[in-house]
Short mmCIF file of C-alpha atoms in Angstrom, two decimals:
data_model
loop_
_atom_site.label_atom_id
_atom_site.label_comp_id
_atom_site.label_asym_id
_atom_site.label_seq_id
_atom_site.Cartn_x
_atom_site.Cartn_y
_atom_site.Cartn_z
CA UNK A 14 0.00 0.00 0.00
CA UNK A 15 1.34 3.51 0.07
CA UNK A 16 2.84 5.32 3.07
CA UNK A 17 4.35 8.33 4.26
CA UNK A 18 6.88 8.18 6.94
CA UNK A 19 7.91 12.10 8.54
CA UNK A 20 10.27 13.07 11.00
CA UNK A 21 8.56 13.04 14.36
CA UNK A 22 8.15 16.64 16.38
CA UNK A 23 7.81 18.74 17.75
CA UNK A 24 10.70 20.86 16.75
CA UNK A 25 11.54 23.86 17.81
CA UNK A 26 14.22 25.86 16.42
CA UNK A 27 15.32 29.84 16.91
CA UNK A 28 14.94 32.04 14.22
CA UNK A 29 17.33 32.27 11.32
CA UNK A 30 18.23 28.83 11.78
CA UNK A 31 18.14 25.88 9.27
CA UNK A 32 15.12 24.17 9.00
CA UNK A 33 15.10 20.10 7.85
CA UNK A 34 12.09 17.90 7.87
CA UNK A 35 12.52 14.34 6.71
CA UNK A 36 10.27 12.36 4.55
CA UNK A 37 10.00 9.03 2.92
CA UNK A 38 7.39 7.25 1.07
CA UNK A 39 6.22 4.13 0.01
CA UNK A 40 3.96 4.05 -2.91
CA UNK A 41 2.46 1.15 -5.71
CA UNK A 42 3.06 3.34 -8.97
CA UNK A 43 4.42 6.62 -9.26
CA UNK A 44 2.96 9.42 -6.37
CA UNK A 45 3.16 13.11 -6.78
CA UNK A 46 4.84 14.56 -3.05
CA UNK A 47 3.63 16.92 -1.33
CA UNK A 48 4.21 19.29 1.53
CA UNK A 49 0.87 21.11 3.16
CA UNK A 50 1.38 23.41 6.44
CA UNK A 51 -1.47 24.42 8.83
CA UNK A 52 -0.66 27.49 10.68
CA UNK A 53 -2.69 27.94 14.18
CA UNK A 54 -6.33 28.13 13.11
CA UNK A 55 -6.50 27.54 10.12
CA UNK A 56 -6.69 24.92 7.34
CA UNK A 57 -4.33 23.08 5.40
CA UNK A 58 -2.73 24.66 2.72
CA UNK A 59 -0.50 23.32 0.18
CA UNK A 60 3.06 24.31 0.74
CA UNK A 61 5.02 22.53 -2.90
CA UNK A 62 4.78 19.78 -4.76
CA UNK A 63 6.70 17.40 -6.82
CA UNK A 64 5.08 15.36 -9.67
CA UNK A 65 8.03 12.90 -11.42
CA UNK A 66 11.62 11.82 -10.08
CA UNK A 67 14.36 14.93 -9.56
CA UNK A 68 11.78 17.46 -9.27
CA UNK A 69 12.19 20.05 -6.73
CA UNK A 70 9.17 21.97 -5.59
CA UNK A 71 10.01 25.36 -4.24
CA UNK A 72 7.95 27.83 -2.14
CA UNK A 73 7.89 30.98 0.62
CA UNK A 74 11.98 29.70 0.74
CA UNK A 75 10.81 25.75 1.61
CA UNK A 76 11.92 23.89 -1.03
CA UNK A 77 12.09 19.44 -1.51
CA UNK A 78 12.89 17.56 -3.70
CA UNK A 79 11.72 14.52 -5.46
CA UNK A 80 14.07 11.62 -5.19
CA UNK A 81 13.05 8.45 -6.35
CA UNK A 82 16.36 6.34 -5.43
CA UNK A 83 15.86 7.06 -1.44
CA UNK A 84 12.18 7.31 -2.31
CA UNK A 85 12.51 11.02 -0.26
CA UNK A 86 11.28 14.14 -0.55
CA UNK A 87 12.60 16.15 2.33
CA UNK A 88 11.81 19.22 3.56
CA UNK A 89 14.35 22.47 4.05
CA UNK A 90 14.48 25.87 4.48
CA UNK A 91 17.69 27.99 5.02
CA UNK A 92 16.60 30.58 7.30
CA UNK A 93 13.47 30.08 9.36
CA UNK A 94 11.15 32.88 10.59
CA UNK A 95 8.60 33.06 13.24
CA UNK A 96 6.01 33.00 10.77
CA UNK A 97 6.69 29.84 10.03
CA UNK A 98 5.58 28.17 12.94
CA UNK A 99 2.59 25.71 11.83
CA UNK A 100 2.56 22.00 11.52
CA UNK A 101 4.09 20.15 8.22
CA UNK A 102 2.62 17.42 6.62
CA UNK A 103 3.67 15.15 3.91
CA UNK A 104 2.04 13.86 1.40
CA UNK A 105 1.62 11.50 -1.56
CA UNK A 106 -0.85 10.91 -4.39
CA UNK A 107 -1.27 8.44 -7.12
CA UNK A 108 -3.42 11.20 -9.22
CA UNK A 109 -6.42 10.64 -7.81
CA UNK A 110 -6.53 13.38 -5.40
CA UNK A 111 -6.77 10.68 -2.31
CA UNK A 112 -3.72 11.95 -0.56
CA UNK A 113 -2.18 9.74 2.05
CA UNK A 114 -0.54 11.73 4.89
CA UNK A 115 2.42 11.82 7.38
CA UNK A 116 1.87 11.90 10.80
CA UNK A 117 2.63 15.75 10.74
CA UNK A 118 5.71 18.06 12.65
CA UNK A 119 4.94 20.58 14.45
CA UNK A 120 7.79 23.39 14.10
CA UNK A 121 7.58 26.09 16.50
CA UNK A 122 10.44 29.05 15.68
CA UNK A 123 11.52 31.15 18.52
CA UNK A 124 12.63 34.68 18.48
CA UNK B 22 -9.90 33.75 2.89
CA UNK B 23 -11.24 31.24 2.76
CA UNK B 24 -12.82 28.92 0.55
CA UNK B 25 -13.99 25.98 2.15
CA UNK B 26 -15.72 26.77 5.51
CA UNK B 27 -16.14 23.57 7.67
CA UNK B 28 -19.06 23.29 10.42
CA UNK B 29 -18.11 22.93 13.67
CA UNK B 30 -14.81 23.53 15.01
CA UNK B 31 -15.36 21.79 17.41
CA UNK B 32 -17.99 19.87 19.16
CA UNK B 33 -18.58 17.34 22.53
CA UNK B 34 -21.48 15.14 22.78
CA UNK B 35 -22.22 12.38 24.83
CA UNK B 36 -22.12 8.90 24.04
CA UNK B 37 -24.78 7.20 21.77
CA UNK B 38 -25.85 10.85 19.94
CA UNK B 39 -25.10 11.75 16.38
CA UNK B 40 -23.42 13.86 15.53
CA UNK B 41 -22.84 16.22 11.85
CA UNK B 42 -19.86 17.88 10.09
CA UNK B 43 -20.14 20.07 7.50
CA UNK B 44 -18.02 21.09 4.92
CA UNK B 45 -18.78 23.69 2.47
CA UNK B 46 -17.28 25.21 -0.49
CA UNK B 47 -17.79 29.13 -0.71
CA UNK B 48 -17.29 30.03 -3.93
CA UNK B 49 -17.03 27.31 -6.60
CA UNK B 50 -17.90 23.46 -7.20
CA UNK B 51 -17.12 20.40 -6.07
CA UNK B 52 -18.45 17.20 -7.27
CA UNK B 53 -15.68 15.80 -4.94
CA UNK B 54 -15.23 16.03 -1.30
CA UNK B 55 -13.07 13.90 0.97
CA UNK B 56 -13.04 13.22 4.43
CA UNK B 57 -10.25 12.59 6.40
CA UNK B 58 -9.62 11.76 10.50
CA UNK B 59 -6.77 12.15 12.17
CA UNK B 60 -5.81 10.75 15.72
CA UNK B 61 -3.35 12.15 18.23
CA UNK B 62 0.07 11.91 17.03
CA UNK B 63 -0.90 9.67 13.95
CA UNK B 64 -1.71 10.82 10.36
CA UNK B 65 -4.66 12.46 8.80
CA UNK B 66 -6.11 8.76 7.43
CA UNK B 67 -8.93 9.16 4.31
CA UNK B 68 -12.09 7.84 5.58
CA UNK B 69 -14.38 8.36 2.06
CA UNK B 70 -14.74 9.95 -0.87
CA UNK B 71 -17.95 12.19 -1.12
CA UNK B 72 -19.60 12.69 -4.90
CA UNK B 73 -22.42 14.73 -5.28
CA UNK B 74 -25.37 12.94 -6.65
CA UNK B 75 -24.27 9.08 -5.90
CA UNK B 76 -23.01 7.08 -2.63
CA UNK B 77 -19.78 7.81 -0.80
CA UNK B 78 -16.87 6.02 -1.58
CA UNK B 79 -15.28 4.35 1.83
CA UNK B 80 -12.15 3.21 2.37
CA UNK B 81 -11.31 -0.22 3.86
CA UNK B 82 -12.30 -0.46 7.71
CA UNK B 83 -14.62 2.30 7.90
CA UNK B 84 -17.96 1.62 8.52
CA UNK B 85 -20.52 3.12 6.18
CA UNK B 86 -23.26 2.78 8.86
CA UNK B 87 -21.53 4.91 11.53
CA UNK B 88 -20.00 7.09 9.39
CA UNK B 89 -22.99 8.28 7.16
CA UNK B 90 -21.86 10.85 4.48
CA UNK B 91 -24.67 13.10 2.31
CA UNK B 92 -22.92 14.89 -0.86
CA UNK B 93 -26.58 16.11 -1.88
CA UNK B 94 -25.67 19.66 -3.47
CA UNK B 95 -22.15 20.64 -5.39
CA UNK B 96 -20.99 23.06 -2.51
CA UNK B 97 -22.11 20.83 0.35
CA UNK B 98 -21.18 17.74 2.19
CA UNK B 99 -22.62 16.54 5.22
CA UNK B 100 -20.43 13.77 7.47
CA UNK B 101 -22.79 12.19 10.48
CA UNK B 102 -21.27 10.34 13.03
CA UNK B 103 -23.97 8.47 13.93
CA UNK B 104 -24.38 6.67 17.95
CA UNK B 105 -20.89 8.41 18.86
CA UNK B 106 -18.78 6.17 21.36
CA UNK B 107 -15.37 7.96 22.67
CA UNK B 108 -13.05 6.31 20.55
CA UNK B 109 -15.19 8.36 18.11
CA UNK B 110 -13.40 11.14 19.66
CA UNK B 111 -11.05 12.10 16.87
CA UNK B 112 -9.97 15.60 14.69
CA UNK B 113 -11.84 15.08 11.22
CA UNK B 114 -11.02 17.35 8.45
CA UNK B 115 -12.61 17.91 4.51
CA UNK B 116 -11.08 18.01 1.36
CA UNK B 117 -12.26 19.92 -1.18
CA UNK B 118 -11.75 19.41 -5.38
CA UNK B 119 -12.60 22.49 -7.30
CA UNK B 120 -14.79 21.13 -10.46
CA UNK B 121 -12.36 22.54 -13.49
CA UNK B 122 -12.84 26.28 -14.62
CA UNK B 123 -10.71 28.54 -16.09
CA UNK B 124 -8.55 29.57 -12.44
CA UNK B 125 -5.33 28.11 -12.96
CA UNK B 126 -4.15 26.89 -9.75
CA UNK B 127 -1.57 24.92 -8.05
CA UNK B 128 -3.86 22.58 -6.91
CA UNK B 129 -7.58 21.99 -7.19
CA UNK B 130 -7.87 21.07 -3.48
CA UNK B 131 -9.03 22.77 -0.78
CA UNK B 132 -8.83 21.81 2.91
CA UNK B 133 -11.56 23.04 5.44
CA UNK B 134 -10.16 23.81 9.06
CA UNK B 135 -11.32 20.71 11.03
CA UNK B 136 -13.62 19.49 13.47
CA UNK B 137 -12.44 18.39 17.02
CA UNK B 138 -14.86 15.57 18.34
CA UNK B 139 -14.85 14.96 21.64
CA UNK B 140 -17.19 11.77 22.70
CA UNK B 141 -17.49 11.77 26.67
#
């Protein structure tokens, strides 16, 4: 079946520091990745994607890429910001729009 | 802002009531919904698939019965969580596809904020 695997939180990091969130996957075809980020109160939103093997998906400075050899798609970003503080969630698809989900960090950035 | 509004936050009932989500697009259509649940510390699992006009589509273990989902209208869908128990209690959440139009967008889904369901 497929699976996503994420990097277990919380973590909490100061600001300007380097962010990493690992992911791996498991999937029966070929999945487009995902990240999606919920900020306090509100919904999901969709963060990047990835659709086919070496992609990178880039966004607000987050970027991941799609590698199909580690079956990864890790998330970074160089220099985190307070308003970045939300919960991350990975994500895979086979095209269907049925995602199947991580269990979710939650990143808290300090001051 | 917004554009999938999703009915209640949060809610607490007793054991052995019903219970109903709702999730609602604002400002387009959806044929599709889908409804996801989520338990503390685990990931956001897809319960069914919601089309307008026909039955839901559930996903293995998930009891149609308990879980009764109404897709009546191409902005609404209704999830009832009927005879509640507390390991009912979970965080539920709705997925929303836009039907195609002419918006070009990253992605056609839309995620409503969640309900918190608390069974006591």
């Amino acid at each position: 079946g497929n699976s996503v695997t994420q990097m277990e939180g919380p973590v909490t990091l100061s600001e300007e520091a380097f962010l990493t969130i690992n992911c791996t996957y498991t999937a029966t075809g070929y999945p487009s990745l995902f990240w999606y980020v919920q900020y306090p109160g509100e919904g999901l939103q969709l963060l990047l994607k990835a659709t086919k093997a070496d992609d990178k998906g880039s966004n607000k400075g987050f970027e991941a890429t799609y590698r199909k050899e580690t079956t990864s798609f890790h998330l970074e970003k160089g220099s985190v910001q307070v308003s970045d503080s939300a919960v991350y969630f990975c994500a895979l698809s086979l095209n269907d729009y049925k995602l199947s989900f991580g269990a979710g960090t939650t990143v808290t950035v300090r001051a | 802002g917004a554009v999938v509004s999703q009915h209640p936050s949060w809610v607490i009932c007793k054991s052995g009531t019903s219970v109903k989500i709702e999730c609602r697009s604002l400002d387009f259509q959806a044929t599709t919904m889908f409804w996801y649940r989520q338990f503390p510390k685990q990931s956001l699992m897809l319960m069914a698939t919601s089309n307008e006009g026909s039955k839901a589509t559930y996903e293995q273990g998930v009891e149609k019965d308990k879980f009764l989902i109404n897709h009546a209208s191409l902005t609404l869908s209704t999830l009832t969580v009927t005879s509640a128990h507390p390991e009912d209690s979970s965080f539920y959440i709705c997925s929303v596809k836009r039907d195609r139009g002419r918006r070009v967008e990253n992605s056609p889904l839309h995620f409503g904020n969640g309900t918190r369901l608390t069974v006591t």
